[in-house]
Amino acid sequence: MLIKEKINNIYDELDKNSPKSIEFLTADSTWQLLICIILSAQTTDKQVMKVAPELFKRFPTLESFAQADVDDIKESIKSIGFYNAKANNIKLTAESIVNDFNGSVPLDIEKLISLPGVGRKTANCIIGHTTGEGAVIVDTHFKRVVNRLGLVKTEDPEKIEEKIKKLLPSEKQFRFSMTANLFGREICHARSPECDKCYLKNYCIVI
């Protein structure tokens, strides 16, 4: 089976077996989502969603983050891992968006990764959630799944992103990212994957 045929078959299976809407983090705006994703690094999504409502109540606009004392941001997120660095990145990113991008989160990957605390994974999350396409989000779950399915043979996130973007059309990339991520969380675990429940076992190169 050719690799493009394989990934499109896998895409169809994931799409069919996944919820129509998949959200690991919820937010009322693109800038709020960006802050939530910055907070989520090396922290569970559940923990982020515990602090997000009060954080956005205290700082209701991007401008309020830009103008805030960074210690006040730290105080609001101190239950989150690496909160010192994240508070600094949030303030600097808010300042940059307000001053350099007229208060709107840019939807260009190079502009996004110019923001403090924003890497390619975060940038692709923002682009995918906002446009619905043209984004491959390589996190630990996605990386594990695409390697086990034999779609890539690398642990390098940028190489994985590049390969998947070559194999799938733009309109399928974000949906594939989200469904493969969910599949990794629910079935294809890092330890003790639930192979008896796996509907992709015919494509797996591990078992």
Short mmCIF file of C-alpha atoms in Angstrom, two decimals:
data_model
loop_
_atom_site.label_atom_id
_atom_site.label_comp_id
_atom_site.label_asym_id
_atom_site.label_seq_id
_atom_site.Cartn_x
_atom_site.Cartn_y
_atom_site.Cartn_z
CA MET A 1 0.00 0.00 0.00
CA LEU A 2 1.35 3.43 -0.92
CA ILE A 3 1.94 5.76 2.03
CA LYS A 4 -0.52 8.38 0.73
CA GLU A 5 -3.20 5.74 0.39
CA LYS A 6 -2.37 4.48 3.88
CA ILE A 7 -2.61 7.86 5.58
CA ASN A 8 -5.88 8.69 3.83
CA ASN A 9 -7.34 5.35 4.94
CA ILE A 10 -6.16 6.06 8.50
CA TYR A 11 -7.63 9.56 8.28
CA ASP A 12 -11.02 8.09 7.27
CA GLU A 13 -10.98 5.62 10.17
CA LEU A 14 -10.01 8.28 12.71
CA ASP A 15 -12.61 10.69 11.34
CA LYS A 16 -15.34 8.06 11.48
CA ASN A 17 -14.50 6.94 15.01
CA SER A 18 -13.95 10.38 16.56
CA PRO A 19 -16.34 13.11 17.76
CA LYS A 20 -17.14 15.76 15.17
CA SER A 21 -15.75 18.43 17.48
CA ILE A 22 -12.61 17.84 19.56
CA GLU A 23 -11.44 20.47 22.04
CA PHE A 24 -8.82 19.88 24.70
CA LEU A 25 -8.79 23.56 25.72
CA THR A 26 -11.73 25.95 25.48
CA ALA A 27 -11.59 29.71 25.14
CA ASP A 28 -13.83 32.58 24.07
CA SER A 29 -11.32 34.16 21.69
CA THR A 30 -8.15 33.45 19.75
CA TRP A 31 -6.00 35.41 22.17
CA GLN A 32 -7.46 33.55 25.15
CA LEU A 33 -6.75 30.25 23.40
CA LEU A 34 -3.17 31.36 22.78
CA ILE A 35 -2.67 32.09 26.47
CA CYS A 36 -4.21 28.75 27.43
CA ILE A 37 -1.84 26.92 25.10
CA ILE A 38 1.15 28.78 26.53
CA LEU A 39 -0.04 27.70 29.98
CA SER A 40 -0.46 24.08 28.88
CA ALA A 41 3.23 23.35 28.24
CA GLN A 42 4.24 20.45 30.50
CA THR A 43 0.91 20.86 32.34
CA THR A 44 -2.35 18.97 31.92
CA ASP A 45 -5.19 20.60 30.02
CA LYS A 46 -7.41 19.94 33.03
CA GLN A 47 -5.12 22.01 35.25
CA VAL A 48 -5.12 24.87 32.72
CA MET A 49 -8.90 24.90 32.58
CA LYS A 50 -9.04 25.12 36.38
CA VAL A 51 -7.18 28.45 36.43
CA ALA A 52 -8.31 29.95 33.09
CA PRO A 53 -11.77 31.27 34.15
CA GLU A 54 -10.42 33.29 37.09
CA LEU A 55 -7.38 34.39 35.09
CA PHE A 56 -9.53 35.87 32.31
CA LYS A 57 -11.89 37.40 34.84
CA ARG A 58 -8.94 39.20 36.39
CA PHE A 59 -7.45 40.12 33.00
CA PRO A 60 -10.42 40.43 30.62
CA THR A 61 -8.56 41.89 27.63
CA LEU A 62 -5.25 41.37 25.89
CA GLU A 63 -4.38 44.95 26.79
CA SER A 64 -4.91 44.18 30.48
CA PHE A 65 -2.29 41.42 30.23
CA ALA A 66 0.09 43.75 28.42
CA GLN A 67 -0.29 46.40 31.12
CA ALA A 68 -0.28 44.02 34.09
CA ASP A 69 2.45 43.67 36.65
CA VAL A 70 3.98 40.29 35.85
CA ASP A 71 3.84 39.37 39.55
CA ASP A 72 0.05 39.67 39.41
CA ILE A 73 -0.05 37.24 36.49
CA LYS A 74 2.22 34.87 38.42
CA GLU A 75 -0.10 35.04 41.40
CA SER A 76 -3.03 34.00 39.21
CA ILE A 77 -1.28 30.97 37.69
CA LYS A 78 0.98 29.81 40.52
CA SER A 79 -0.70 26.38 40.64
CA ILE A 80 0.56 25.76 37.09
CA GLY A 81 3.99 24.26 36.46
CA PHE A 82 6.74 26.67 35.34
CA TYR A 83 4.45 29.58 36.20
CA ASN A 84 7.27 32.13 36.42
CA ALA A 85 8.42 31.64 32.83
CA LYS A 86 4.86 31.32 31.57
CA ALA A 87 3.77 34.59 33.24
CA ASN A 88 6.70 36.42 31.64
CA ASN A 89 5.91 34.93 28.22
CA ILE A 90 2.22 35.80 28.52
CA LYS A 91 2.96 39.43 29.35
CA LEU A 92 5.59 39.78 26.59
CA THR A 93 3.35 38.06 24.04
CA ALA A 94 0.42 40.31 24.94
CA GLU A 95 2.65 43.38 24.58
CA SER A 96 3.88 42.20 21.19
CA ILE A 97 0.40 41.47 19.84
CA VAL A 98 -0.88 44.85 21.04
CA ASN A 99 2.12 46.84 19.80
CA ASP A 100 3.23 44.92 16.71
CA PHE A 101 0.05 43.30 15.38
CA ASN A 102 -2.62 45.92 16.17
CA GLY A 103 -4.10 43.80 18.93
CA SER A 104 -4.94 40.81 16.73
CA VAL A 105 -3.26 37.42 16.99
CA PRO A 106 -1.45 36.84 13.66
CA LEU A 107 -2.40 33.72 11.72
CA ASP A 108 0.96 33.39 9.99
CA ILE A 109 3.21 30.70 11.45
CA GLU A 110 6.41 32.74 11.23
CA LYS A 111 4.80 35.71 12.94
CA LEU A 112 3.33 33.48 15.62
CA ILE A 113 6.63 31.81 16.48
CA SER A 114 8.18 35.25 16.85
CA LEU A 115 6.05 35.67 19.99
CA PRO A 116 7.66 34.76 23.36
CA GLY A 117 6.74 31.25 24.48
CA VAL A 118 5.21 30.31 21.12
CA GLY A 119 6.70 27.39 19.19
CA ARG A 120 5.51 25.59 16.09
CA LYS A 121 3.12 23.33 18.02
CA THR A 122 1.38 26.32 19.60
CA ALA A 123 1.37 28.22 16.30
CA ASN A 124 -0.23 25.30 14.49
CA CYS A 125 -2.82 24.95 17.26
CA ILE A 126 -3.85 28.57 16.79
CA ILE A 127 -3.94 28.34 12.98
CA GLY A 128 -5.85 25.07 13.03
CA HIS A 129 -8.44 26.12 15.60
CA THR A 130 -8.98 29.45 13.85
CA THR A 131 -9.00 28.38 10.19
CA GLY A 132 -9.84 24.68 10.50
CA GLU A 133 -7.09 23.58 8.14
CA GLY A 134 -3.44 23.89 7.13
CA ALA A 135 -2.03 22.87 10.50
CA VAL A 136 -0.24 19.77 11.79
CA ILE A 137 0.05 19.80 15.58
CA VAL A 138 2.90 17.58 16.72
CA ASP A 139 2.61 16.86 20.43
CA THR A 140 3.71 13.75 22.30
CA HIS A 141 0.49 11.84 21.52
CA PHE A 142 0.52 12.65 17.81
CA LYS A 143 4.21 11.83 17.50
CA ARG A 144 3.69 8.44 19.14
CA VAL A 145 0.71 7.53 16.96
CA VAL A 146 2.18 8.47 13.57
CA ASN A 147 5.40 6.59 14.37
CA ARG A 148 3.54 3.45 15.49
CA LEU A 149 1.42 3.58 12.35
CA GLY A 150 4.55 3.76 10.19
CA LEU A 151 3.71 7.16 8.70
CA VAL A 152 7.03 8.63 9.87
CA LYS A 153 10.29 7.28 11.29
CA THR A 154 11.51 10.20 13.35
CA GLU A 155 11.03 11.83 16.73
CA ASP A 156 11.83 15.29 15.36
CA PRO A 157 8.63 17.42 15.52
CA GLU A 158 9.51 19.64 12.55
CA LYS A 159 10.33 16.66 10.34
CA ILE A 160 7.07 14.99 11.36
CA GLU A 161 5.11 18.17 10.57
CA GLU A 162 6.83 18.49 7.20
CA LYS A 163 6.18 14.83 6.27
CA ILE A 164 2.50 14.83 7.25
CA LYS A 165 1.92 18.11 5.40
CA LYS A 166 3.33 16.48 2.25
CA LEU A 167 1.09 13.43 2.65
CA LEU A 168 -2.24 15.08 3.46
CA PRO A 169 -4.07 17.95 1.74
CA SER A 170 -4.37 21.15 3.75
CA GLU A 171 -8.06 20.69 4.49
CA LYS A 172 -7.42 17.35 6.24
CA GLN A 173 -4.38 18.28 8.30
CA PHE A 174 -6.01 19.86 11.35
CA ARG A 175 -8.72 17.21 11.65
CA PHE A 176 -6.05 14.51 11.37
CA SER A 177 -4.00 16.22 14.09
CA MET A 178 -6.93 16.32 16.50
CA THR A 179 -8.26 12.82 15.85
CA ALA A 180 -4.79 11.22 16.04
CA ASN A 181 -4.12 13.12 19.26
CA LEU A 182 -7.38 11.89 20.80
CA PHE A 183 -6.63 8.35 19.63
CA GLY A 184 -3.25 8.56 21.37
CA ARG A 185 -4.86 9.77 24.58
CA GLU A 186 -7.67 7.22 24.65
CA ILE A 187 -6.30 4.05 23.03
CA CYS A 188 -2.70 4.22 21.83
CA HIS A 189 -1.15 5.04 25.21
CA ALA A 190 2.59 5.38 25.65
CA ARG A 191 2.51 2.49 28.11
CA SER A 192 0.08 -0.41 27.80
CA PRO A 193 -1.72 0.65 24.62
CA GLU A 194 -5.21 -0.85 24.39
CA CYS A 195 -4.53 -2.89 21.26
CA ASP A 196 -7.67 -5.01 21.81
CA LYS A 197 -9.75 -1.85 21.27
CA CYS A 198 -7.65 -0.51 18.38
CA TYR A 199 -9.45 -0.03 15.08
CA LEU A 200 -6.15 0.86 13.39
CA LYS A 201 -4.24 -2.33 14.31
CA ASN A 202 -4.03 -3.38 10.66
CA TYR A 203 -1.90 -0.32 9.99
CA CYS A 204 0.31 -0.60 13.08
CA ILE A 205 3.96 -1.60 12.60
CA VAL A 206 4.54 -2.27 16.31
CA ILE A 207 2.19 -5.20 16.95
#
